[in-house]
mmCIF file of C-alpha atoms in Angstrom:
data_model
loop_
_atom_site.group_PDB
_atom_site.id
_atom_site.type_symbol
_atom_site.label_atom_id
_atom_site.label_comp_id
_atom_site.label_asym_id
_atom_site.label_seq_id
_atom_site.Cartn_x
_atom_site.Cartn_y
_atom_site.Cartn_z
ATOM 1 C CA UNK A 329 -4.850 -80.835 -149.195
ATOM 2 C CA UNK A 330 -6.124 -77.329 -150.012
ATOM 3 C CA UNK A 331 -2.609 -75.890 -149.710
ATOM 4 C CA UNK A 332 -1.321 -77.952 -152.629
ATOM 5 C CA UNK A 333 -4.524 -78.606 -154.583
ATOM 6 C CA UNK A 334 -4.651 -77.965 -158.323
ATOM 7 C CA UNK A 335 -8.084 -77.555 -159.872
ATOM 8 C CA UNK A 336 -9.096 -80.094 -162.508
ATOM 9 C CA UNK A 337 -10.986 -79.249 -165.684
ATOM 10 C CA UNK A 338 -14.188 -80.519 -164.070
ATOM 11 C CA UNK A 339 -13.581 -78.238 -161.072
ATOM 12 C CA UNK A 340 -13.227 -75.232 -163.354
ATOM 13 C CA UNK A 341 -16.471 -76.083 -165.143
ATOM 14 C CA UNK A 342 -18.324 -76.652 -161.884
ATOM 15 C CA UNK A 343 -17.131 -73.330 -160.409
ATOM 16 C CA UNK A 344 -17.950 -71.405 -163.583
ATOM 17 C CA UNK A 345 -21.484 -72.840 -163.625
ATOM 18 C CA UNK A 346 -22.143 -72.383 -159.901
ATOM 19 C CA UNK A 347 -24.630 -69.849 -158.562
ATOM 20 C CA UNK A 348 -23.001 -69.696 -155.122
ATOM 21 C CA UNK A 349 -19.406 -70.381 -154.153
ATOM 22 C CA UNK A 350 -18.384 -70.638 -150.488
ATOM 23 C CA UNK A 351 -14.684 -70.245 -149.731
ATOM 24 C CA UNK A 352 -12.757 -70.191 -146.481
ATOM 25 C CA UNK A 353 -10.742 -67.120 -147.429
ATOM 26 C CA UNK A 354 -7.479 -65.889 -145.870
ATOM 27 C CA UNK A 355 -5.755 -67.155 -149.031
ATOM 28 C CA UNK A 356 -6.418 -70.824 -148.233
ATOM 29 C CA UNK A 357 -7.818 -71.512 -151.701
ATOM 30 C CA UNK A 358 -5.077 -69.736 -153.628
ATOM 31 C CA UNK A 359 -5.657 -72.073 -156.578
ATOM 32 C CA UNK A 360 -9.113 -70.560 -157.076
ATOM 33 C CA UNK A 361 -8.069 -66.964 -157.812
ATOM 34 C CA UNK A 362 -7.306 -67.431 -161.542
ATOM 35 C CA UNK A 363 -10.496 -69.474 -161.960
ATOM 36 C CA UNK A 364 -12.634 -66.680 -160.549
ATOM 37 C CA UNK A 365 -10.802 -64.080 -162.612
ATOM 38 C CA UNK A 366 -11.724 -66.014 -165.757
ATOM 39 C CA UNK A 367 -15.306 -66.709 -164.668
ATOM 40 C CA UNK A 368 -18.172 -64.493 -165.782
ATOM 41 C CA UNK A 369 -18.587 -62.998 -162.313
ATOM 42 C CA UNK A 370 -22.196 -64.025 -161.854
ATOM 43 C CA UNK A 371 -21.471 -66.223 -158.855
ATOM 44 C CA UNK A 372 -22.262 -65.078 -155.357
ATOM 45 C CA UNK A 373 -18.922 -65.666 -153.570
ATOM 46 C CA UNK A 374 -19.293 -66.106 -149.820
ATOM 47 C CA UNK A 375 -16.066 -65.767 -147.853
ATOM 48 C CA UNK A 376 -16.807 -67.764 -144.714
ATOM 49 C CA UNK A 377 -14.057 -66.163 -142.642
ATOM 50 C CA UNK A 378 -14.976 -62.554 -143.533
ATOM 51 C CA UNK A 379 -14.835 -60.265 -140.501
ATOM 52 C CA UNK A 380 -12.389 -62.447 -138.579
ATOM 53 C CA UNK A 381 -8.809 -61.309 -137.965
ATOM 54 C CA UNK A 382 -6.349 -64.098 -138.835
ATOM 55 C CA UNK A 383 -3.380 -64.738 -136.607
ATOM 56 C CA UNK A 384 -0.068 -63.755 -138.205
ATOM 57 C CA UNK A 385 1.640 -66.446 -140.230
ATOM 58 C CA UNK A 386 4.572 -67.524 -137.986
ATOM 59 C CA UNK A 387 6.710 -68.138 -141.069
ATOM 60 C CA UNK A 388 5.797 -64.818 -142.674
ATOM 61 C CA UNK A 389 5.045 -66.550 -145.978
ATOM 62 C CA UNK A 390 1.332 -65.714 -146.159
ATOM 63 C CA UNK A 391 0.597 -61.995 -145.742
ATOM 64 C CA UNK A 392 -3.093 -62.881 -145.257
ATOM 65 C CA UNK A 393 -2.189 -64.698 -142.042
ATOM 66 C CA UNK A 394 -3.025 -68.162 -140.773
ATOM 67 C CA UNK A 395 -6.105 -69.458 -142.660
ATOM 68 C CA UNK A 396 -6.932 -72.349 -140.282
ATOM 69 C CA UNK A 397 -9.581 -70.325 -138.440
ATOM 70 C CA UNK A 398 -12.094 -73.194 -138.346
ATOM 71 C CA UNK A 399 -10.102 -75.064 -135.702
ATOM 72 C CA UNK A 400 -11.705 -72.771 -133.108
ATOM 73 C CA UNK A 401 -15.487 -73.402 -133.116
ATOM 74 C CA UNK A 402 -16.099 -69.811 -132.030
ATOM 75 C CA UNK A 403 -14.723 -68.685 -135.385
ATOM 76 C CA UNK A 404 -17.070 -71.110 -137.115
ATOM 77 C CA UNK A 405 -19.980 -69.207 -135.567
ATOM 78 C CA UNK A 406 -18.902 -66.310 -137.805
ATOM 79 C CA UNK A 407 -18.612 -68.731 -140.738
ATOM 80 C CA UNK A 408 -22.232 -69.739 -140.174
ATOM 81 C CA UNK A 409 -23.352 -66.125 -139.939
ATOM 82 C CA UNK A 410 -21.587 -65.252 -143.191
ATOM 83 C CA UNK A 411 -22.931 -68.290 -145.041
ATOM 84 C CA UNK A 412 -26.438 -67.594 -143.698
ATOM 85 C CA UNK A 413 -26.271 -64.006 -144.926
ATOM 86 C CA UNK A 414 -24.976 -65.022 -148.360
ATOM 87 C CA UNK A 415 -27.558 -67.748 -148.891
ATOM 88 C CA UNK A 416 -30.366 -65.473 -147.741
ATOM 89 C CA UNK A 417 -29.259 -62.785 -150.184
ATOM 90 C CA UNK A 418 -29.016 -65.233 -153.068
ATOM 91 C CA UNK A 419 -32.280 -66.997 -152.235
ATOM 92 C CA UNK A 420 -34.600 -64.630 -150.313
ATOM 93 C CA UNK A 421 -37.449 -67.134 -150.473
ATOM 94 C CA UNK A 422 -35.436 -69.555 -148.359
ATOM 95 C CA UNK A 423 -34.231 -67.004 -145.793
ATOM 96 C CA UNK A 424 -36.421 -68.284 -142.955
ATOM 97 C CA UNK A 425 -35.068 -71.817 -143.393
ATOM 98 C CA UNK A 426 -31.470 -70.561 -143.455
ATOM 99 C CA UNK A 427 -32.113 -68.511 -140.323
ATOM 100 C CA UNK A 428 -33.584 -71.471 -138.440
ATOM 101 C CA UNK A 429 -30.751 -73.773 -139.464
ATOM 102 C CA UNK A 430 -28.082 -71.185 -138.656
ATOM 103 C CA UNK A 431 -29.475 -70.528 -135.188
ATOM 104 C CA UNK A 432 -29.647 -74.243 -134.405
ATOM 105 C CA UNK A 433 -26.136 -74.915 -135.671
ATOM 106 C CA UNK A 434 -24.666 -71.965 -133.784
ATOM 107 C CA UNK A 435 -26.116 -73.532 -130.636
ATOM 108 C CA UNK A 436 -24.413 -76.811 -131.546
ATOM 109 C CA UNK A 437 -21.093 -74.986 -131.986
ATOM 110 C CA UNK A 438 -21.417 -73.295 -128.592
ATOM 111 C CA UNK A 439 -22.121 -76.677 -127.009
ATOM 112 C CA UNK A 440 -19.064 -78.102 -128.775
ATOM 113 C CA UNK A 441 -16.871 -75.305 -127.448
ATOM 114 C CA UNK A 442 -18.057 -75.907 -123.864
ATOM 115 C CA UNK A 443 -17.427 -79.645 -124.270
ATOM 116 C CA UNK A 444 -13.871 -79.070 -125.522
ATOM 117 C CA UNK A 445 -13.156 -76.783 -122.555
ATOM 118 C CA UNK A 446 -14.340 -79.507 -120.164
ATOM 119 C CA UNK A 447 -12.230 -82.188 -121.874
ATOM 120 C CA UNK A 448 -9.073 -80.081 -121.902
ATOM 121 C CA UNK A 449 -9.414 -79.360 -118.176
ATOM 122 C CA UNK A 450 -8.364 -82.961 -117.546
ATOM 123 C CA UNK A 451 -4.997 -82.303 -119.216
ATOM 124 C CA UNK A 452 -2.459 -80.634 -116.871
ATOM 125 C CA UNK A 453 -1.353 -77.260 -118.169
ATOM 126 C CA UNK A 454 2.265 -78.425 -118.318
ATOM 127 C CA UNK A 455 1.230 -81.223 -120.700
ATOM 128 C CA UNK A 456 -0.730 -79.045 -123.126
ATOM 129 C CA UNK A 457 2.064 -79.068 -125.683
ATOM 130 C CA UNK A 458 1.536 -79.521 -129.407
ATOM 131 C CA UNK A 459 4.040 -80.573 -132.049
ATOM 132 C CA UNK A 460 2.372 -80.779 -135.450
ATOM 133 C CA UNK A 461 3.121 -81.506 -139.084
ATOM 134 C CA UNK A 462 2.711 -77.871 -140.121
ATOM 135 C CA UNK A 463 1.451 -74.678 -138.475
ATOM 136 C CA UNK A 464 -2.214 -75.685 -138.175
ATOM 137 C CA UNK A 465 -3.354 -75.492 -134.564
ATOM 138 C CA UNK A 466 -2.719 -71.851 -133.673
ATOM 139 C CA UNK A 467 -6.399 -71.001 -133.160
ATOM 140 C CA UNK A 468 -7.107 -74.222 -131.275
ATOM 141 C CA UNK A 469 -4.108 -73.636 -129.025
ATOM 142 C CA UNK A 470 -5.033 -70.020 -128.319
ATOM 143 C CA UNK A 471 -8.630 -70.884 -127.405
ATOM 144 C CA UNK A 472 -7.934 -73.947 -125.241
ATOM 145 C CA UNK A 473 -4.665 -73.069 -123.546
ATOM 146 C CA UNK A 474 -2.161 -75.180 -125.474
ATOM 147 C CA UNK A 475 1.400 -74.219 -126.347
ATOM 148 C CA UNK A 476 2.712 -74.814 -129.863
ATOM 149 C CA UNK A 477 6.171 -76.301 -129.359
ATOM 150 C CA UNK A 478 6.941 -76.458 -133.059
ATOM 151 C CA UNK A 479 6.084 -77.935 -136.434
ATOM 152 C CA UNK A 480 7.955 -80.293 -138.727
ATOM 153 C CA UNK A 481 7.118 -78.052 -141.673
ATOM 154 C CA UNK A 482 7.687 -74.530 -140.305
ATOM 155 C CA UNK A 483 4.898 -73.020 -142.396
ATOM 156 C CA UNK A 484 1.119 -72.695 -142.504
ATOM 157 C CA UNK A 485 1.208 -74.547 -145.841
ATOM 158 C CA UNK A 486 2.311 -78.097 -146.564
ATOM 159 C CA UNK A 487 4.525 -77.054 -149.462
ATOM 160 C CA UNK A 488 7.477 -76.076 -147.276
ATOM 161 C CA UNK A 489 10.491 -78.298 -146.693
ATOM 162 C CA UNK A 490 12.346 -78.173 -143.367
ATOM 163 C CA UNK A 491 16.093 -77.700 -143.333
ATOM 164 C CA UNK A 492 18.387 -79.917 -141.285
ATOM 165 C CA UNK A 493 18.931 -76.989 -138.920
ATOM 166 C CA UNK A 494 15.189 -76.478 -138.435
ATOM 167 C CA UNK A 495 14.712 -80.174 -137.671
ATOM 168 C CA UNK A 496 17.570 -80.067 -135.147
ATOM 169 C CA UNK A 497 15.934 -77.083 -133.440
ATOM 170 C CA UNK A 498 12.610 -78.951 -133.285
ATOM 171 C CA UNK A 499 14.277 -81.994 -131.720
ATOM 172 C CA UNK A 500 15.796 -79.755 -129.036
ATOM 173 C CA UNK A 501 12.424 -78.092 -128.418
ATOM 174 C CA UNK A 502 10.693 -81.449 -127.985
ATOM 175 C CA UNK A 503 13.341 -82.633 -125.553
ATOM 176 C CA UNK A 504 13.458 -79.406 -123.542
ATOM 177 C CA UNK A 505 9.689 -79.028 -123.192
ATOM 178 C CA UNK A 506 8.795 -82.677 -122.672
ATOM 179 C CA UNK A 507 6.190 -82.586 -125.439
ATOM 180 C CA UNK A 508 4.554 -86.035 -125.354
ATOM 181 C CA UNK A 509 3.648 -86.546 -129.001
ATOM 182 C CA UNK A 510 3.832 -85.408 -132.611
ATOM 183 C CA UNK A 511 0.335 -84.863 -134.033
ATOM 184 C CA UNK A 512 -0.234 -85.398 -137.746
ATOM 185 C CA UNK A 513 -3.158 -85.068 -140.126
ATOM 186 C CA UNK A 514 -4.316 -88.221 -141.856
ATOM 187 C CA UNK A 515 -2.445 -88.807 -145.085
ATOM 188 C CA UNK A 516 0.753 -87.151 -143.877
ATOM 189 C CA UNK A 517 4.033 -88.807 -144.807
ATOM 190 C CA UNK A 518 5.387 -90.597 -141.719
ATOM 191 C CA UNK A 519 9.060 -90.668 -142.688
ATOM 192 C CA UNK A 520 10.233 -87.470 -140.966
ATOM 193 C CA UNK A 521 7.841 -87.649 -137.992
ATOM 194 C CA UNK A 522 8.871 -91.222 -137.193
ATOM 195 C CA UNK A 523 12.522 -90.264 -137.498
ATOM 196 C CA UNK A 524 12.011 -87.418 -135.022
ATOM 197 C CA UNK A 525 9.846 -89.593 -132.782
ATOM 198 C CA UNK A 526 12.550 -92.250 -132.672
ATOM 199 C CA UNK A 527 15.204 -89.657 -131.888
ATOM 200 C CA UNK A 528 13.204 -88.016 -129.095
ATOM 201 C CA UNK A 529 11.265 -90.993 -127.748
ATOM 202 C CA UNK A 530 7.839 -89.410 -128.290
ATOM 203 C CA UNK A 531 4.724 -90.967 -129.767
ATOM 204 C CA UNK A 532 3.652 -90.196 -133.339
ATOM 205 C CA UNK A 533 -0.129 -89.751 -133.631
ATOM 206 C CA UNK A 534 -1.258 -89.791 -137.253
ATOM 207 C CA UNK A 535 -5.053 -89.836 -137.237
ATOM 208 C CA UNK A 536 -6.143 -86.217 -136.815
ATOM 209 C CA UNK A 537 -8.535 -84.615 -139.284
ATOM 210 C CA UNK A 538 -7.918 -80.922 -139.853
ATOM 211 C CA UNK A 539 -8.390 -79.945 -143.513
ATOM 212 C CA UNK A 540 -11.099 -82.413 -144.455
ATOM 213 C CA UNK A 541 -13.569 -84.955 -143.164
ATOM 214 C CA UNK A 542 -13.596 -88.735 -143.128
ATOM 215 C CA UNK A 543 -16.138 -90.805 -144.997
ATOM 216 C CA UNK A 544 -19.679 -90.942 -143.583
ATOM 217 C CA UNK A 545 -18.844 -94.034 -141.532
ATOM 218 C CA UNK A 546 -15.541 -92.649 -140.227
ATOM 219 C CA UNK A 547 -14.716 -90.730 -137.039
ATOM 220 C CA UNK A 548 -14.945 -87.291 -138.664
ATOM 221 C CA UNK A 549 -18.067 -87.422 -140.811
ATOM 222 C CA UNK A 550 -19.063 -83.864 -139.882
ATOM 223 C CA UNK A 551 -17.218 -80.787 -138.637
ATOM 224 C CA UNK A 552 -18.418 -81.373 -135.070
ATOM 225 C CA UNK A 553 -17.439 -85.055 -135.261
ATOM 226 C CA UNK A 554 -14.032 -83.977 -136.578
ATOM 227 C CA UNK A 555 -13.404 -81.606 -133.691
ATOM 228 C CA UNK A 556 -14.573 -84.130 -131.089
ATOM 229 C CA UNK A 557 -12.366 -86.847 -132.582
ATOM 230 C CA UNK A 558 -9.318 -84.578 -132.588
ATOM 231 C CA UNK A 559 -9.921 -83.515 -128.983
ATOM 232 C CA UNK A 560 -10.306 -87.141 -127.849
ATOM 233 C CA UNK A 561 -7.039 -88.058 -129.578
ATOM 234 C CA UNK A 562 -5.076 -85.034 -128.324
ATOM 235 C CA UNK A 563 -6.311 -85.345 -124.741
ATOM 236 C CA UNK A 564 -5.606 -89.062 -124.658
#
């Protein structure tokens, strides 16, 4: 969980010895700031989300905005462009290879976006309602026409704790909108979601991948696999 991650000693050593460091940006990797301040500054730091405008943080807790930009593949096109530029600058001899790979992968991302649009068309607009563990799917919802009903943790980070009043409001929102499910990332505690699901009669879906991939034999071995898996699960 990048929101709560604490760097180990080995992480600090690896970062300090790296030639190139790729970060998401938008304050997702807050734990990394002191490490970089203490590093010798020789690393090329590539901010993958540079040039994109984050959505406002609904909770107001992160002035940098919502960092989950990768959940819209169109934003990942910019990630690829930024990473391509950074790698080419750091390794000019490999620039032609980075250009070829970037162009091919951007095509794959555009195909993915078109596929998601076609899948979502089978879901009636009135059913495109998302209840999530925390405020994660803003970019996905904006791109593909979903409505965010609410989140169990009313924050873009996983460190928040909902109050009894906030949970009561969420229960009312689920009931009033007819939201069909609560969608959780893998590894999320099921205690509160199952309590809310029992109270509202909605299904709890706990096998989405949002902040990380599965193992190589799992359903989300790559970014594109991850997005396709999530779309299958949500549309179903």
